[in-house]
XYZ file of C-alpha atoms in Angstrom:
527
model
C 112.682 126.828 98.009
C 109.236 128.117 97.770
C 107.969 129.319 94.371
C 105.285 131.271 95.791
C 107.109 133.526 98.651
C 109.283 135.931 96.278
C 111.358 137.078 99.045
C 110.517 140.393 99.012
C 107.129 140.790 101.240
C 105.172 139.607 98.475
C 103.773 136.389 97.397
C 103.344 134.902 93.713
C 99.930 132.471 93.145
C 99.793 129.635 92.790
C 101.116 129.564 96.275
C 100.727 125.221 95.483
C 101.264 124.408 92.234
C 100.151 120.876 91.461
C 97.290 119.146 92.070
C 96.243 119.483 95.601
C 92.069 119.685 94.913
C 89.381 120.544 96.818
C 91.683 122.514 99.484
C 90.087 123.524 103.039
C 92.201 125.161 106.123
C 91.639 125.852 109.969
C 94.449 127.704 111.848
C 95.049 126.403 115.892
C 96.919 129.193 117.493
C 99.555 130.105 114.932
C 99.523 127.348 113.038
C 97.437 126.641 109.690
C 96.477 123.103 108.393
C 95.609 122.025 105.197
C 94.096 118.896 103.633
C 92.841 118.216 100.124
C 91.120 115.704 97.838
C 93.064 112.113 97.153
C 89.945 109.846 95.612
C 91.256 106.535 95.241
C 95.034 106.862 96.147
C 96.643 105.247 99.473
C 97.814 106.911 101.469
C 94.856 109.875 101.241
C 93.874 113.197 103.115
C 97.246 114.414 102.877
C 97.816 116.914 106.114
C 99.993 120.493 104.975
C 101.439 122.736 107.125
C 102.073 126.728 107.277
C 102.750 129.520 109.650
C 102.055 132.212 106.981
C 99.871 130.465 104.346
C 102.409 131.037 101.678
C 105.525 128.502 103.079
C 103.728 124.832 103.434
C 104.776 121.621 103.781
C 103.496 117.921 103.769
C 103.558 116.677 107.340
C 101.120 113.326 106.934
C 97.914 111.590 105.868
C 95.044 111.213 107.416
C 93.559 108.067 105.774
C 96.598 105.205 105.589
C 93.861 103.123 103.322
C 90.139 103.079 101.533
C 87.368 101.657 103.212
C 86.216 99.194 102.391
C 89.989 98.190 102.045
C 88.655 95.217 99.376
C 86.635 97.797 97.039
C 89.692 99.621 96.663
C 92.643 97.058 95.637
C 92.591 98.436 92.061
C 92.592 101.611 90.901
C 89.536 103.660 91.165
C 90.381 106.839 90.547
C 87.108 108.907 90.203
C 86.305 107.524 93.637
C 87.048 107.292 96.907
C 87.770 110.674 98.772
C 86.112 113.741 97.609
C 86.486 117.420 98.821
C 86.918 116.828 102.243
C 86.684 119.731 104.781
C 89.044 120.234 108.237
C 87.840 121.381 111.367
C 89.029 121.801 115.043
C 86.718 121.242 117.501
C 86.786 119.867 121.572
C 90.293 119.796 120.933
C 90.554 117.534 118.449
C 90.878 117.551 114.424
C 87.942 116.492 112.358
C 87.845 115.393 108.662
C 84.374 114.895 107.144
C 84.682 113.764 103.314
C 81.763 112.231 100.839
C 82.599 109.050 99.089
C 80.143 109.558 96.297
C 79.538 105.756 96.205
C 79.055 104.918 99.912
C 78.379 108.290 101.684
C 79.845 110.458 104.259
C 82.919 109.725 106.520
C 84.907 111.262 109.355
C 87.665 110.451 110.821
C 89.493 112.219 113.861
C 92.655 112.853 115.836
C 93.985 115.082 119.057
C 97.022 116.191 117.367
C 97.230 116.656 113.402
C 99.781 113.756 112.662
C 97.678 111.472 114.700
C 96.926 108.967 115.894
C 93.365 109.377 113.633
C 90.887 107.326 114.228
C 89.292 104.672 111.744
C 86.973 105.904 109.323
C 83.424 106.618 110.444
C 80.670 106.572 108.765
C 78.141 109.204 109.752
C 75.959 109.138 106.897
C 75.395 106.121 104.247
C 73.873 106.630 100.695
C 74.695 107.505 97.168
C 75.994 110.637 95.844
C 76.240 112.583 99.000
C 79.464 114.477 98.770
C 81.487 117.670 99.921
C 80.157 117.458 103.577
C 81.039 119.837 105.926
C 80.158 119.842 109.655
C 79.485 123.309 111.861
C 79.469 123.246 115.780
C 77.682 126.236 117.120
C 79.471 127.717 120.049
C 76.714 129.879 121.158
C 73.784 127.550 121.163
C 75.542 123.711 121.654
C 74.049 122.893 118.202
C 75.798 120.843 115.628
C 75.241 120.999 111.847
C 75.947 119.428 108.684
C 75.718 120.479 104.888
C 76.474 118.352 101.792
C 76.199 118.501 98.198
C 74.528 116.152 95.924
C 76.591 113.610 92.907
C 74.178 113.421 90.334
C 75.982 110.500 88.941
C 75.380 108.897 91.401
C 72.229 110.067 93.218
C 70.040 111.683 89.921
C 70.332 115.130 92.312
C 72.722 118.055 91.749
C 72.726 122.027 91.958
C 71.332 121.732 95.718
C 72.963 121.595 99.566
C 71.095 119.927 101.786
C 71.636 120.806 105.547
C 71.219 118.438 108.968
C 71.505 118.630 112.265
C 73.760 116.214 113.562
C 75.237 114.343 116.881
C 77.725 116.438 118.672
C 80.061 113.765 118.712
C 79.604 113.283 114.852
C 78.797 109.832 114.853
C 75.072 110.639 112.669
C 72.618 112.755 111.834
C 69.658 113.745 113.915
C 67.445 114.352 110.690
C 66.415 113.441 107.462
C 68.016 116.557 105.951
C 66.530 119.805 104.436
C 67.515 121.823 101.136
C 68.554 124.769 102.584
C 69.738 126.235 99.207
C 68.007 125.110 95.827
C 70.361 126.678 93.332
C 67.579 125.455 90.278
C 66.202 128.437 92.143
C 68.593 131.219 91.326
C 68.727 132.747 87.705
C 71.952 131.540 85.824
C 73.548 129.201 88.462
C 74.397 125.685 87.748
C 76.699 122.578 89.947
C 76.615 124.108 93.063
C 78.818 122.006 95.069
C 81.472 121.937 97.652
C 79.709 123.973 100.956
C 81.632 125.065 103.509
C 79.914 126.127 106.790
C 80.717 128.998 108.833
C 79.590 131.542 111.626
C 79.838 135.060 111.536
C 78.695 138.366 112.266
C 75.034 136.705 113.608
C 74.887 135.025 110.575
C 75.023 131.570 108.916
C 77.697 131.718 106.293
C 77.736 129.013 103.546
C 80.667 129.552 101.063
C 79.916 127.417 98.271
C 81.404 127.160 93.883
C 79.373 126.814 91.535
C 79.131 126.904 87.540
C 81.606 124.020 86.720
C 85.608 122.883 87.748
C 86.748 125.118 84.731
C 84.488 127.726 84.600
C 82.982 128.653 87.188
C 83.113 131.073 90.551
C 82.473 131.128 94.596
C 79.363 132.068 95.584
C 78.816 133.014 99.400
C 75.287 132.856 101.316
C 74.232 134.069 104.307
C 70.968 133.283 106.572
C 69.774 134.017 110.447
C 69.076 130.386 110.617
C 70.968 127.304 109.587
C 67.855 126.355 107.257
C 67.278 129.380 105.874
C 66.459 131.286 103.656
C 69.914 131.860 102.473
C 70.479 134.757 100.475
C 72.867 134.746 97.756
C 75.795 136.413 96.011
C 78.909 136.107 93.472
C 82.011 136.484 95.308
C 84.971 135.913 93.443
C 85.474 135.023 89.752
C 87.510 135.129 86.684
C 86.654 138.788 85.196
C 89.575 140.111 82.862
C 92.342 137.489 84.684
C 93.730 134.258 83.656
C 92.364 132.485 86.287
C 89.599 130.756 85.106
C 87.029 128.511 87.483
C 88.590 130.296 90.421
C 86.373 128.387 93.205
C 86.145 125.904 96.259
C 88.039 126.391 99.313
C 87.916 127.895 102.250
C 88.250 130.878 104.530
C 90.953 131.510 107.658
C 91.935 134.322 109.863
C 94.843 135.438 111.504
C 95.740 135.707 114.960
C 95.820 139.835 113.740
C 92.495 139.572 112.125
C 93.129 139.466 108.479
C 90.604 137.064 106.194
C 92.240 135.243 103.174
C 90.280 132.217 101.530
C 92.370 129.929 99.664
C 90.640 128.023 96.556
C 91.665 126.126 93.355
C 92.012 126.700 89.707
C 91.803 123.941 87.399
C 94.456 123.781 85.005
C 94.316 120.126 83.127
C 96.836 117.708 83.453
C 98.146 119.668 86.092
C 95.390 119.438 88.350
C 93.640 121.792 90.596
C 96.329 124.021 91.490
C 95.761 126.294 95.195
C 95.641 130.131 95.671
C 95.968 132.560 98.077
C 93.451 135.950 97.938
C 92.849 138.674 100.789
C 89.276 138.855 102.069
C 87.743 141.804 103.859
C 84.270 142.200 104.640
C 82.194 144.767 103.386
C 80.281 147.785 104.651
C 77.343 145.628 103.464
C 78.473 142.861 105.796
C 78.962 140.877 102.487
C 82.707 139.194 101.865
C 85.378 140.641 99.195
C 87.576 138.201 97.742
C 91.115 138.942 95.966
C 90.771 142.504 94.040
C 87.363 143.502 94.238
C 85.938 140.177 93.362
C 88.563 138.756 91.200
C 91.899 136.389 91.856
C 95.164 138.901 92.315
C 98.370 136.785 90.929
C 100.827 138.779 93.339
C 99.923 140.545 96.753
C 101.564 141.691 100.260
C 101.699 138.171 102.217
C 99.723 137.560 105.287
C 100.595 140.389 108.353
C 102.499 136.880 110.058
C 106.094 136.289 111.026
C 108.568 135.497 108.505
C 108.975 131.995 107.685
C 111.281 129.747 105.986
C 111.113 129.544 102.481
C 109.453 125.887 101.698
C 106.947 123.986 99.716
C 105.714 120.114 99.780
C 108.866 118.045 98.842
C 109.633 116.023 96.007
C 113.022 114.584 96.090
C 113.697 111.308 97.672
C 116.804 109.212 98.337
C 114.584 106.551 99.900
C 116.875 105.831 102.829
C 116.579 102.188 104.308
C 113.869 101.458 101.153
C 111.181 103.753 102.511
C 109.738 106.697 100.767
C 108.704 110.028 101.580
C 104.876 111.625 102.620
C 105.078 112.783 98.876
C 104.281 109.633 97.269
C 100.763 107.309 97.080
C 100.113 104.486 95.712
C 96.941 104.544 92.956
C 95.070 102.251 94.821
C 95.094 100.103 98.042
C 98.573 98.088 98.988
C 98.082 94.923 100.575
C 98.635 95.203 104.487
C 102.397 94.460 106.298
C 103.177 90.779 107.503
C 105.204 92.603 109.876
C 101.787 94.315 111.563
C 98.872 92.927 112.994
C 96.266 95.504 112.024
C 94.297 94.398 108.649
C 94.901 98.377 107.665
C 98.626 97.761 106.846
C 101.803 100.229 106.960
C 101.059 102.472 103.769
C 105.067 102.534 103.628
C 104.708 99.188 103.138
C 103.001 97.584 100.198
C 105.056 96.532 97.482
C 108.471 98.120 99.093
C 110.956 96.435 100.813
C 112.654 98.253 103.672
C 116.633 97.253 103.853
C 119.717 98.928 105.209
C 120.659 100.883 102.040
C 119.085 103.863 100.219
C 117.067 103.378 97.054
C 113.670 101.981 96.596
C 113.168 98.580 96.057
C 110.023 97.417 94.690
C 108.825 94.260 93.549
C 108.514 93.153 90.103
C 104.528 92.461 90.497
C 103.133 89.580 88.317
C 99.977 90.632 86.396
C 97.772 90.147 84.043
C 97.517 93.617 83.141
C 101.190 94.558 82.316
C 100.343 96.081 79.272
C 98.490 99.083 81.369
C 99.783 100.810 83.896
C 96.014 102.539 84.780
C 94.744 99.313 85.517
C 97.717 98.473 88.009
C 97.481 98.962 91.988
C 101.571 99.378 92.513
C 102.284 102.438 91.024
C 104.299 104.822 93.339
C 103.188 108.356 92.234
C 103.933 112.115 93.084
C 101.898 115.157 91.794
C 102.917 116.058 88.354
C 104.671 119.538 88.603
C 103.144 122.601 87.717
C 105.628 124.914 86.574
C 108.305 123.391 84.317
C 110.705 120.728 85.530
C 113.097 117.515 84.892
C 112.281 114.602 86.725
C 115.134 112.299 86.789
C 115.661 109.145 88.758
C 118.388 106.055 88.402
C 116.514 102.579 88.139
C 118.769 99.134 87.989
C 116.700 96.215 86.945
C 117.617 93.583 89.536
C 114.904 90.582 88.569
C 115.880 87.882 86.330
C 112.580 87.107 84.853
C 111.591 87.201 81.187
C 109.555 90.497 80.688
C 110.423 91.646 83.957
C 110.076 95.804 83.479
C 110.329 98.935 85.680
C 110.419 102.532 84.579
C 109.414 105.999 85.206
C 106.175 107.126 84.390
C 104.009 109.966 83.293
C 100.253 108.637 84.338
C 96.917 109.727 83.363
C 94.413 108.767 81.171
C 96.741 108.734 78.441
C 100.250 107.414 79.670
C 103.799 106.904 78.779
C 106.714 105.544 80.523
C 110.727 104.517 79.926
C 112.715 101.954 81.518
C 114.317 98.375 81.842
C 112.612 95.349 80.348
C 114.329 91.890 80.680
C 114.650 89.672 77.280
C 113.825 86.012 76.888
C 117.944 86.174 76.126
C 118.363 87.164 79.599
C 119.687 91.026 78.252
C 117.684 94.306 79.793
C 117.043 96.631 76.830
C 115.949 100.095 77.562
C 112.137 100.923 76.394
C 110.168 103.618 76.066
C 106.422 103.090 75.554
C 102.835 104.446 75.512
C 99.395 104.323 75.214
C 96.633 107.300 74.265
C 93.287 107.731 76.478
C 91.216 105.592 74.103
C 94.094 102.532 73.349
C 93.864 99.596 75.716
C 97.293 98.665 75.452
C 100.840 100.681 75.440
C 103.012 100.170 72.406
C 106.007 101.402 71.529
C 107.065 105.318 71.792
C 110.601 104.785 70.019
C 113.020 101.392 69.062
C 114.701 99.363 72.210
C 118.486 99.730 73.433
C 120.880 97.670 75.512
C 121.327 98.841 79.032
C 124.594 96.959 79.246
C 124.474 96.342 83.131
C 120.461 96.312 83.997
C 120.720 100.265 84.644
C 120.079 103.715 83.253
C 119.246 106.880 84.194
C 116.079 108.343 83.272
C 114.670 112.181 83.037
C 111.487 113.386 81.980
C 111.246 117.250 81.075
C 107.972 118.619 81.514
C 107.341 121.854 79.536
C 104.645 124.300 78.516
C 101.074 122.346 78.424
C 102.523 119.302 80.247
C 104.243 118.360 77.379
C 106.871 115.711 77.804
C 110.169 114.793 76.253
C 111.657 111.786 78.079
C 115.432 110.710 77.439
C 117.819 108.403 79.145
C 121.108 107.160 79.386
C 122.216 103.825 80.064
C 126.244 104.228 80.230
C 127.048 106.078 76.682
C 125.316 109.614 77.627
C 122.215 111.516 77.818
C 119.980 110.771 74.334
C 116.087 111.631 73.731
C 113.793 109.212 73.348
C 110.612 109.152 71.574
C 108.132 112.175 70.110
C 106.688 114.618 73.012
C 103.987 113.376 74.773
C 101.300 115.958 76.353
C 99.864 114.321 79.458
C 96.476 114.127 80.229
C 94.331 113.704 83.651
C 92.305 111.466 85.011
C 88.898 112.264 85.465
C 89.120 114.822 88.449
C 92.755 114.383 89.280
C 96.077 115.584 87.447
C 98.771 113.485 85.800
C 100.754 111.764 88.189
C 105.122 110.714 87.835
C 104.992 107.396 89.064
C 107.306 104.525 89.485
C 106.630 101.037 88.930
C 107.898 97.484 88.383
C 106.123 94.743 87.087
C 106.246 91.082 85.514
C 104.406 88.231 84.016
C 101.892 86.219 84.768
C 104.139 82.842 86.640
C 104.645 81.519 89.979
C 107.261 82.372 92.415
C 108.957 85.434 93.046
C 109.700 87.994 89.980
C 112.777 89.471 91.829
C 112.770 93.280 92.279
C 113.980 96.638 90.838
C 115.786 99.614 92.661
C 115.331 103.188 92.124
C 117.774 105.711 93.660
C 118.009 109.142 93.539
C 115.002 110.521 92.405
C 115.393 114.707 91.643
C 112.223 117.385 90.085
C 114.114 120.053 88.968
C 112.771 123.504 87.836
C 114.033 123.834 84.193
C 113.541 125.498 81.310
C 110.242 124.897 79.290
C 109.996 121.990 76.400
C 109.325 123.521 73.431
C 106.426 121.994 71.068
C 108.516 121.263 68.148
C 111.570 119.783 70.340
């Protein structure tokens, strides 16, 4: 049940709350479709669905794995896909995204669960991100606008505009700067364009001023290269919303404008909102309440819709999981399937006739920390309060075999099943802060008489974390409360995992079952 649609006409924001960054929209006829930012995680581009921008759910990816598959068989999680942007044009679905280290990609598709294409890439060179492609109806014309990495590429604060093949296979041009924002008094990391037509005009909606801080400018221009006028469209004023930026703009079938756009909120990620647009008597767009985000509003003039938001449960029937879950980098591709690109349900899951997940104990090196580690099944860490709670049976025989649940950032913890040299399981509970390279222990070890437990996490006020278990004598808490932490650019993840030694031969394999997020009641800080 949806959060966000209160039931009663109305709609609360977030209307997605977790980390779903970078978000851009189309609608096709009555439907609206959603993708977002995944950087390094496999499967990525993950495809939402809504009839009334409110109610959404996860239908598919786009992108099963990174190219180059190689580059991205460890983690890499400042990488890979950044702000991509969604477009429907000749009757198929486009996705252009910047990978800040190799350049820009797109990748294509008639219908939005596929079959997409391969990536493409249009564009190579470093630190060209947050592409977004226009075709102009009226004059044949295609276009292209990016943003600038300065990490990578020394340049920042600047869009840079081509024309560009109308099959979007390259560019046509060397590129212009068709909006210097060194240029305009006060502005600073302007990033993320996204490329419109409207009114006559040239319409580039673009954030600027920082993830946290900043606002949405919008610019306007006869021509595609300018010169672009500017203006502040939306930001924080007297609200709680701060850095509310980067998205994109829709409208109805009955004419009504909304932009969706995301707030950063820490470990939680860059959650999504919902504001009404209008355009002025100026000809100038008006975002949420006169410029700043509204928390609850009238919903969209659309039919009423089922109450739903992206899932999170999973029983794993027959050993596969749901669209919810990504690894944190690359898996290796299916024996069962020719293609080098691999099953992304595949990896290090075995499919069988039963429900539960079963994945393999993985030997490595690196056992010690889980950020360094490929096979890490992870969801979006919630953003309202929850329990996470899943059942894990330690099935491998293998001294310092381990599998848990996980909260994953750049701090992590994690509690589960570790096998003894003595052949027991014991039940740990460890972790490891941003700047450690190493877990260590969170509280003391217990028998799991049996190889199983049950495991919850509570996530509270501030992402803090109490975790707790049971493995047969009832529920007991476990360890101090741990705050998590992001990545850079992406929230704390829940992930699963199972793991083992360096050795040869198989390390045998653990089985999760019945994996729950629960809305509860918020940890308190001294708990």
């Amino acid at each position: 049940m949806s959060s966000a649609d209160l039931g009663d006409g109305t709609y609360r924001n977030p209307v997605l709350n977790a980390d779903w960054s970078d978000p851009d929209l189309i609608r096709v006829g009555d439907d609206f479709y959603l993708t977002a930012s995944s950087f390094g995680r496999a499967p990525g581009l993950p495809l939402l669905h809504s009839r009334d921008l409110v109610n959404w759910t996860l239908v598919g990816h786009a992108l099963p794995r990174l190219e180059p598959a190689r580059e991205f068989r460890t983690p890499r999680h400042d990488c890979g896909v950044w702000a991509p942007s969604l477009r429907h044009h000749g009757d198929r679905f486009w996705i252009f995204w910047g990978d800040p280290d190799q350049g820009i990609f797109q990748v294509n598709a008639p219908e939005i669960r596929g079959p997409w294409t391969q990536p493409h890439l249009v564009e190579a060179g470093r630190g060209l991100i947050d592409p977004c492609p226009l075709w102009d109806e009226d004059t044949g014309e295609a276009y292209l606008v990016h943003a600038w990495a300065r990490s990578r590429s020394g340049i920042k604060n600047r869009l840079t505009g081509h024309r560009m093949r109308p099959d979007a296979t390259g560019l046509l041009d060397e590129g212009k700067v068709v909006v210097d924002a060194d240029r305009i008094p006060g502005w600073f990391t302007l990033e993320g364009p996204k490329l419109y037509r409207h009114d006559g005009w040239f319409w580039i909606f673009a954030p600027a001023g920082g993830v946290e801080t900043g606002w949405q400018g919008a610019f306007r221009s006869r021509g595609f290269f300018g010169p672009y006028e500017e203006r502040i469209v939306l930001e924080q004023g007297d609200t709680d919303v701060n850095g509310p930026h980067q998205g994109g703009w829709v409208r109805t079938p009955a004419g009504e404008d909304w932009f969706v756009h995301f707030q950063a909120r820490g470990a939680y990620g860059r959650v999504v909102h919902l504001q009404p647009m209008t355009w002025g008597a100026d000809g100038w767009p008006v975002i949420g309440d006169k410029g700043t985000p509204v928390g609850v509003h009238k919903k969209p003039d659309l039919p009423r819709q089922p109450l739903s938001e992206p899932a999170t449960d999973d029983d794993f029937p027959g050993g596969r999981f749901g669209r919810q879950w990504s690894w944190t980098a690359n898996p290796p591709p299916s024996s069962r399937l020719r293609s080098s690109r691999g099953d992304p349900h595949d990896g290090w899951a075995t499919q069988h006739s039963g429900d539960g997940l079963r994945l393999t104990c993985v030997r490595t090196a690196d056992a010690h920390d889980l950020r360094k580690l490929p096979n890490v099944l992870t969801q979006r860490l919630p953003g309202a309060a929850a329990t996470v709670e899943v059942e894990l049976r330690l099935d491998s025989e293998e001294p310092g075999a381990r599998a848990g649940l996980a909260v994953l950032g750049d701090a992590f913890s994690w509690i589960g099943l570790q096998r003894g040299t003595d052949g027991s399981v014991r039940l740990v509970h460890r972790f490891a802060e941003s700047v450690a390279e190493r877990e260590r222990d969170a509280a003391h070890a217990w028998l799991a008489p049996g190889g199983r437990a049950r495991l919850w996490i509570e996530i509270g006020a501030g992402a803090r974390c109490r975790f707790s278990y049971d493995v047969g004598d009832g529920r007991r808490p476990s360890g101090q409360v741990f705050a998590a932490t992001p990545w850079r650019w992406v929230g704390a993840l829940i992930g699963l995992f199972a793991l083992a030694p360096v050795g040869g031969g198989h390390a045998g394999a653990a089985t999760f079952t019945r994996f729950r997020s629960i809305a509860s009641a918020p940890v308190s800080a001294s708990a």
